[in-house]
CSV table of C-alpha atoms in Angstrom, one decimal:
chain,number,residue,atom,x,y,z
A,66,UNK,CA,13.9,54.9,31.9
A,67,UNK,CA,14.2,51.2,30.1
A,68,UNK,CA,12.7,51.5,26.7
A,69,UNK,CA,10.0,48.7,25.3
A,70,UNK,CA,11.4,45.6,23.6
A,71,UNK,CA,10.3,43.9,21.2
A,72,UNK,CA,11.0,40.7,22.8
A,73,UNK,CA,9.2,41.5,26.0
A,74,UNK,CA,8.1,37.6,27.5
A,75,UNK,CA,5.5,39.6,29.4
A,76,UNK,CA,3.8,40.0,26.2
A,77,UNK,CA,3.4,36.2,25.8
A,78,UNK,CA,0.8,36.6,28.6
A,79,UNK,CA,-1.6,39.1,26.9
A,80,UNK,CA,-4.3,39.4,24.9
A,81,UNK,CA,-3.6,41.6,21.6
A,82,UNK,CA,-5.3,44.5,23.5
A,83,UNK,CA,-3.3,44.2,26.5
A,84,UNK,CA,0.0,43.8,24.5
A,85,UNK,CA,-1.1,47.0,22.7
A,86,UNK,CA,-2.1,49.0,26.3
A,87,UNK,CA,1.5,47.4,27.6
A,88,UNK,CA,3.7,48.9,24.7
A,89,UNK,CA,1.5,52.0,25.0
A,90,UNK,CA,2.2,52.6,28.2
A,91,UNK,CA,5.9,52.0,28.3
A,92,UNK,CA,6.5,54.1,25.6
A,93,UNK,CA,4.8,57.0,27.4
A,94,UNK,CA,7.3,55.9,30.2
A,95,UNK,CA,4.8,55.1,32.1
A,96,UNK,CA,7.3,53.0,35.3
A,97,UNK,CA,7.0,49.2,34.8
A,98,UNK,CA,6.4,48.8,38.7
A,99,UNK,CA,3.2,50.9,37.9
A,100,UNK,CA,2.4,48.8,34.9
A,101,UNK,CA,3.4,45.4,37.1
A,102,UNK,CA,1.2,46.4,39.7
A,103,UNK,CA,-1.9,47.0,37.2
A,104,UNK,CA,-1.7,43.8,35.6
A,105,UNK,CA,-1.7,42.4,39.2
A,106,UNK,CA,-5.4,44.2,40.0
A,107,UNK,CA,-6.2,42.6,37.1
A,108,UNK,CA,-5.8,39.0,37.9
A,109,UNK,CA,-2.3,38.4,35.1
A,110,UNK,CA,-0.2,37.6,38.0
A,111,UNK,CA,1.8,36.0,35.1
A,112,UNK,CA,2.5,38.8,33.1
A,113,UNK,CA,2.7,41.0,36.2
A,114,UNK,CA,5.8,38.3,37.1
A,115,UNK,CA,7.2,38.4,33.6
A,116,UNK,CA,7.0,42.4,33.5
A,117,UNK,CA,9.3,42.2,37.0
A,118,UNK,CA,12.0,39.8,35.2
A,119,UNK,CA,11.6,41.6,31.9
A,120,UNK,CA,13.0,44.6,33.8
A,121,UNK,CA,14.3,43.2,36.6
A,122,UNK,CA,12.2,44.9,39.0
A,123,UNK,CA,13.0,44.5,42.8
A,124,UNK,CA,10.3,44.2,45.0
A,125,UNK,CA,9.9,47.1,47.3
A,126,UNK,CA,13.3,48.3,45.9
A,127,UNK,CA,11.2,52.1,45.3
A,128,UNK,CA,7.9,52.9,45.7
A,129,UNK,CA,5.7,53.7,42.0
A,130,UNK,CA,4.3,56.7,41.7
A,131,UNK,CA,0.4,57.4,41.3
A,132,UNK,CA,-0.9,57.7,38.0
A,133,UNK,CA,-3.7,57.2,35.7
A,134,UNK,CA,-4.5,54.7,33.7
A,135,UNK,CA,-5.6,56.6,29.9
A,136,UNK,CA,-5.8,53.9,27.7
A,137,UNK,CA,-9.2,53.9,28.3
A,138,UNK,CA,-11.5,57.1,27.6
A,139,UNK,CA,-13.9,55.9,30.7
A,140,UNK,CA,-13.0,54.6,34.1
A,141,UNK,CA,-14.8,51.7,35.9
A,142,UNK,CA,-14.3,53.1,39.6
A,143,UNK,CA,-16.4,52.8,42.9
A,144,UNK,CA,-20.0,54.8,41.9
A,145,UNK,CA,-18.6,56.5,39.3
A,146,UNK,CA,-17.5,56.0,35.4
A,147,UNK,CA,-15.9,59.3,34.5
A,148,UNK,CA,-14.9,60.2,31.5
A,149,UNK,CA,-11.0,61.4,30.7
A,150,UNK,CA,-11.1,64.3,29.2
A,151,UNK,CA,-7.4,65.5,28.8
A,152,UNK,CA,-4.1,63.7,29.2
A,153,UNK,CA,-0.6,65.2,29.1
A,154,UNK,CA,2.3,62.8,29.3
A,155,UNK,CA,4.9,64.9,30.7
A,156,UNK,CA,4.3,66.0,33.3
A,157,UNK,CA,1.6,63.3,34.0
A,158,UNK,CA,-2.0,65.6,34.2
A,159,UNK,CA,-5.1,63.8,33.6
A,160,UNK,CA,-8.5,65.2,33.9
A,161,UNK,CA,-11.6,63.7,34.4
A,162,UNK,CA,-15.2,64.4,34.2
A,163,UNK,CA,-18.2,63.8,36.0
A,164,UNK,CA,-15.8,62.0,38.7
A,165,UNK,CA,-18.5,63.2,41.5
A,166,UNK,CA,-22.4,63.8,41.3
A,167,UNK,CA,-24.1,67.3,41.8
A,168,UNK,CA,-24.9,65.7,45.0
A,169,UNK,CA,-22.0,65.0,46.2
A,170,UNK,CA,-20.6,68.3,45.7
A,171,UNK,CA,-23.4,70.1,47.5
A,172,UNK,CA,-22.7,67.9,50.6
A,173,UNK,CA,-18.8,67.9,50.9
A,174,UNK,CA,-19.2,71.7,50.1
A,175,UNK,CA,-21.8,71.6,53.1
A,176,UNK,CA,-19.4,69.6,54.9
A,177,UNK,CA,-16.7,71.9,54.6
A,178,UNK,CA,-19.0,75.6,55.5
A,179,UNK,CA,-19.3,74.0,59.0
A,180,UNK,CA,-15.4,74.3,59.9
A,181,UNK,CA,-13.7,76.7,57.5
A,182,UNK,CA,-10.8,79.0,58.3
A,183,UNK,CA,-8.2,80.5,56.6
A,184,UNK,CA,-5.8,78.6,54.6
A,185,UNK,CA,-2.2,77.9,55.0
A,186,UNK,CA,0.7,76.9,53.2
A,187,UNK,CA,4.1,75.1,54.4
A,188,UNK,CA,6.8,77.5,55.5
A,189,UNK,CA,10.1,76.2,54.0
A,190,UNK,CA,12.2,77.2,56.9
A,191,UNK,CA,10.4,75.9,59.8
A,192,UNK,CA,8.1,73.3,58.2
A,193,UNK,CA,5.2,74.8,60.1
A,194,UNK,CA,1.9,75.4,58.1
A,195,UNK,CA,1.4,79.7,58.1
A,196,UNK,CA,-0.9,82.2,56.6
A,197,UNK,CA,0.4,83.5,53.5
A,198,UNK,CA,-0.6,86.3,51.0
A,199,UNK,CA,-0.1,84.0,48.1
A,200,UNK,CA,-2.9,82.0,49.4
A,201,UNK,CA,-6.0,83.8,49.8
A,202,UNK,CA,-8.8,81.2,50.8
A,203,UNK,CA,-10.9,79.5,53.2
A,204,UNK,CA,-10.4,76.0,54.3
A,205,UNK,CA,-11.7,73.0,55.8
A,206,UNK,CA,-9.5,70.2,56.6
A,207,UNK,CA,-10.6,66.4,57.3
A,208,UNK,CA,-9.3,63.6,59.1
A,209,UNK,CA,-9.3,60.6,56.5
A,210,UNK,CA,-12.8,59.1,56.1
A,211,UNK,CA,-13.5,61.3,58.8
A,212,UNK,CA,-17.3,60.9,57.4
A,213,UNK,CA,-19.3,58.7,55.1
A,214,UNK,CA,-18.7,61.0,52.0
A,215,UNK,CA,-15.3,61.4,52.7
A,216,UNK,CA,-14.6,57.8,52.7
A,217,UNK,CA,-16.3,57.1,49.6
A,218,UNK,CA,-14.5,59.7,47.5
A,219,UNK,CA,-11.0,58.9,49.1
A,220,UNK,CA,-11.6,54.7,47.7
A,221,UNK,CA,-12.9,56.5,44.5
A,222,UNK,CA,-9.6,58.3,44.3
A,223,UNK,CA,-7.5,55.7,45.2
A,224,UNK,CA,-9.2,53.3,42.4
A,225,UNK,CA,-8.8,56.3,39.8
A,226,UNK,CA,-4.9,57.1,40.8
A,227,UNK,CA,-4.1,53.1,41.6
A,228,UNK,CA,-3.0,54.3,44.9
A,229,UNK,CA,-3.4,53.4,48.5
A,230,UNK,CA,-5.9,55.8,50.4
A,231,UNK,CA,-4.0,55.7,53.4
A,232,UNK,CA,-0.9,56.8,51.4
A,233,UNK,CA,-2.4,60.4,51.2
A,234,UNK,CA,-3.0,63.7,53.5
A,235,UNK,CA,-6.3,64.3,54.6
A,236,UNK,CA,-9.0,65.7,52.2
A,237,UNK,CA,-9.3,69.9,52.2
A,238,UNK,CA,-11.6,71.7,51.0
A,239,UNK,CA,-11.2,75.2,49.8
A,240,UNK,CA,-13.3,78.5,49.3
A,241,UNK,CA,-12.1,81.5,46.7
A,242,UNK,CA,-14.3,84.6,46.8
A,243,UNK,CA,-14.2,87.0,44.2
A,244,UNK,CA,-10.5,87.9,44.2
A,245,UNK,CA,-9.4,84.7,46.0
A,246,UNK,CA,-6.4,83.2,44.5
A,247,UNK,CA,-3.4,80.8,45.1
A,248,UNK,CA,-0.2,82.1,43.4
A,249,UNK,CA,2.0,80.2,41.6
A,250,UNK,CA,3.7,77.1,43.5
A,251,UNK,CA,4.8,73.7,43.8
A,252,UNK,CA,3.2,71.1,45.9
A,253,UNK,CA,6.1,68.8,46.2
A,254,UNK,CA,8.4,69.2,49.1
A,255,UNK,CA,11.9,70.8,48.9
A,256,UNK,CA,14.3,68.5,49.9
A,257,UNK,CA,17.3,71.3,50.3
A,258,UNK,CA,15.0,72.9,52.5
A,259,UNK,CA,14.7,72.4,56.9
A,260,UNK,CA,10.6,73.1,56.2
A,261,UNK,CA,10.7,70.0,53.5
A,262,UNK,CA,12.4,67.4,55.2
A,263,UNK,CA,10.8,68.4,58.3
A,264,UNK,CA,7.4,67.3,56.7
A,265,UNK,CA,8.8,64.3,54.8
A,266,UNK,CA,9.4,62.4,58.1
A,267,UNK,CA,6.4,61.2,57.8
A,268,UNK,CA,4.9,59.7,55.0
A,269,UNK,CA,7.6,61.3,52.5
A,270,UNK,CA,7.2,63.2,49.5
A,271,UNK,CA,3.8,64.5,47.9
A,272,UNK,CA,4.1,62.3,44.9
A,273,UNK,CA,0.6,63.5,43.4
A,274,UNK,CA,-2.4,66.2,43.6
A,275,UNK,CA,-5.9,65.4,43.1
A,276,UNK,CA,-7.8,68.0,42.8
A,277,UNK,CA,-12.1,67.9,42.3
A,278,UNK,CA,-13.8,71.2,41.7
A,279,UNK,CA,-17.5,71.5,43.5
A,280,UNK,CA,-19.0,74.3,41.8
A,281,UNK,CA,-18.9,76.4,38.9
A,282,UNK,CA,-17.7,80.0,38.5
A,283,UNK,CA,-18.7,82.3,36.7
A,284,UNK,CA,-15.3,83.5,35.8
A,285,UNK,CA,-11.7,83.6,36.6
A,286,UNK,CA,-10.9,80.4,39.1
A,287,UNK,CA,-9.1,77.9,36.6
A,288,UNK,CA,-5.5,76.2,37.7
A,289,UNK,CA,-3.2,77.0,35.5
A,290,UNK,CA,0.3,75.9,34.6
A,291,UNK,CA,2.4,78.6,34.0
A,292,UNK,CA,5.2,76.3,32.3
A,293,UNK,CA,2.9,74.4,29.8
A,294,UNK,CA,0.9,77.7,29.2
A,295,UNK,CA,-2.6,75.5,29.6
A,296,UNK,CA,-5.0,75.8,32.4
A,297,UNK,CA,-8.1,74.1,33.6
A,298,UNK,CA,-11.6,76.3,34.0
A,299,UNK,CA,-13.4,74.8,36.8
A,300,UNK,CA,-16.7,72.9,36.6
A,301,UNK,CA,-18.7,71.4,38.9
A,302,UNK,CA,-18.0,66.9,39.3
A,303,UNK,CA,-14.4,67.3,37.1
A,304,UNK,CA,-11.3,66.1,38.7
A,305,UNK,CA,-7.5,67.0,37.7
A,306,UNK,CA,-4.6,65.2,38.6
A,307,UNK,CA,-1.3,65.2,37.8
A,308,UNK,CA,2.2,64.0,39.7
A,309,UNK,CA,4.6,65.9,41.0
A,310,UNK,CA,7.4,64.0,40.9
A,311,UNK,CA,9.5,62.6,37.9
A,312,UNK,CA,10.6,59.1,37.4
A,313,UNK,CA,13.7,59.1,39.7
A,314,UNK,CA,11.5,60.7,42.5
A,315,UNK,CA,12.9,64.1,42.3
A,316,UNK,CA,10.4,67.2,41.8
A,317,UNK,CA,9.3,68.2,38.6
A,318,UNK,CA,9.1,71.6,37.7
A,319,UNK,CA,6.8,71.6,35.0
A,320,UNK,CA,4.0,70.9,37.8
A,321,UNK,CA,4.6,74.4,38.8
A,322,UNK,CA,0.8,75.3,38.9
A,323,UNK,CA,-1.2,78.5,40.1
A,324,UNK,CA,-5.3,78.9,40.7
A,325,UNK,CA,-6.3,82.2,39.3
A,326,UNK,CA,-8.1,84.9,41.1
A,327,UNK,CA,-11.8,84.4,40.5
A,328,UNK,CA,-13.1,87.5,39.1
A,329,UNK,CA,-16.9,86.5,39.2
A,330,UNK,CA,-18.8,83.7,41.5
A,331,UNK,CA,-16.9,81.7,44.3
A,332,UNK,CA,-14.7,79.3,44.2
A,333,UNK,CA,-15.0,75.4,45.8
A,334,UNK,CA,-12.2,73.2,45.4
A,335,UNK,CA,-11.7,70.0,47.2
A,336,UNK,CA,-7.5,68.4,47.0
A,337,UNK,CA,-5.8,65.2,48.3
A,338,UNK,CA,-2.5,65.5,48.5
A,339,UNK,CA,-0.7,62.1,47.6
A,340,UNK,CA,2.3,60.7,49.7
A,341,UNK,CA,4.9,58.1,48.8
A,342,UNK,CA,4.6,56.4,52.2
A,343,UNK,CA,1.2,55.7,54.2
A,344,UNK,CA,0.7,59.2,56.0
């Protein structure tokens, strides 16, 4: 990853606050494509230009990754201001609360009752999706912006992770009973594996999770990274997301991640799982 200069003619185009969220940013190795691209939202098309000759930047030459912008302890999205909460730079894991209403999470969560059945996860020989003991849940899967609600939290995503909605699985939501758990995994795809590239075909390699928790539980139930000893306890509006992919695009396996067994209460979780390609 290119380092920050100090003579950076991008900075010529910025406010002192901006310079400061710039340096900020590239020092956390944030990719200057993602940077380029905010600056762009924002109307500085000519920093956004100067950011792509300070680092020579190829159009289309990769795709960024997703990410959240932290500079900021509140985020202006779509019906919502949430608040971030947490931030770890590497891996990338941001979490965010109040992302969704009470509201909200009683109707997805009604949403979801009316077409559970059991989860799956992604065989790495065949690519097929398979029940698993690992993975003891309930699902419900949606088409994207299958209904009203779904399409309004998949642009609030987007807006959060500065990340085309289209570029993204359909929205699941999940149900853990007392005892219900999700053993430790990776979401990204292995790429030495038939299953992987089998299900990169199409739209390529889960590049992010975003994860919102509907409801809380009494106990047990948190996502937990067994490599950065930290987890998350659910509670009802708060979103986590972090990347699964480094820089370079390969896996990273400090996003090795786990949801607990929920001792007391049950469980509702809704994920997105973010591709590098529209999916």
């Amino acid at each position: 990853m290119t380092q920050p200069t100090p003579n950076l003619t991008a900075l010529q185009h910025l406010s002192p606050e901006w310079q400061q969220w710039l340096l900020e940013n590239l020092a956390r190795q944030v990719p200057p494509e993602n940077l380029a691209k905010v600056l762009a939202e924002h109307g500085m098309s000519d920093a956004c230009q100067a950011l792509a000759d300070d680092f020579k930047l190829v159009p289309q030459a990769a795709q960024p990754r997703p990410f959240v912008d932290v500079s900021h302890n509140r985020l202006t999205l779509p019906n919502a201001s949430p608040q971030v909460i947490f931030a770890c730079d590497s891996p990338e894991v941001v979490v965010l609360d109040n992302f969704i209403t009470a509201e909200e999470c009683a109707q997805l969560i009604a949403l979801a009752e009316g077409k559970v059945e059991d989860a799956t996860v992604v065989d790495p020989a065949t690519g097929e999706f398979v029940k698993h003991q690992d993975r003891t849940s309930m699902n419900a899967a949606f088409a994207r912006a299958e209904h009203p609600l779904i399409a309004r939290l998949e642009a609030r995503i987007a807006a959060a992770i500065h990340w085309p909605a289209e570029n993204g699985e359909g929205m699941q939501v999940l149900r853990y009973r007392s005892g219900g758990e999700y053993k430790a995994h990776f979401d990204y795809f292995d790429t030495q594996s038939e299953g992987g590239r089998k299900n990169m075909q199409t739209g390529g390699q889960r590049v992010g999770t975003f994860l919102v928790y509907l409801c809380d539980v009494d106990a047990g139930g948190a996502t937990r990274f067994p490599a950065l000893n930290f987890e998350i306890r659910p509670k009802k509006g708060m979103a986590l997301f972090f990347a699964n992919t480094l820089p370079n695009g390969e896996g990273n396996p400090l996003t090795l991640h786990a949801g607990v067994p929920v001792v007391s209460g049950v469980k509702y979780l809704a994920s997105k799982w973010l591709r590098e390609k529209p999916y």
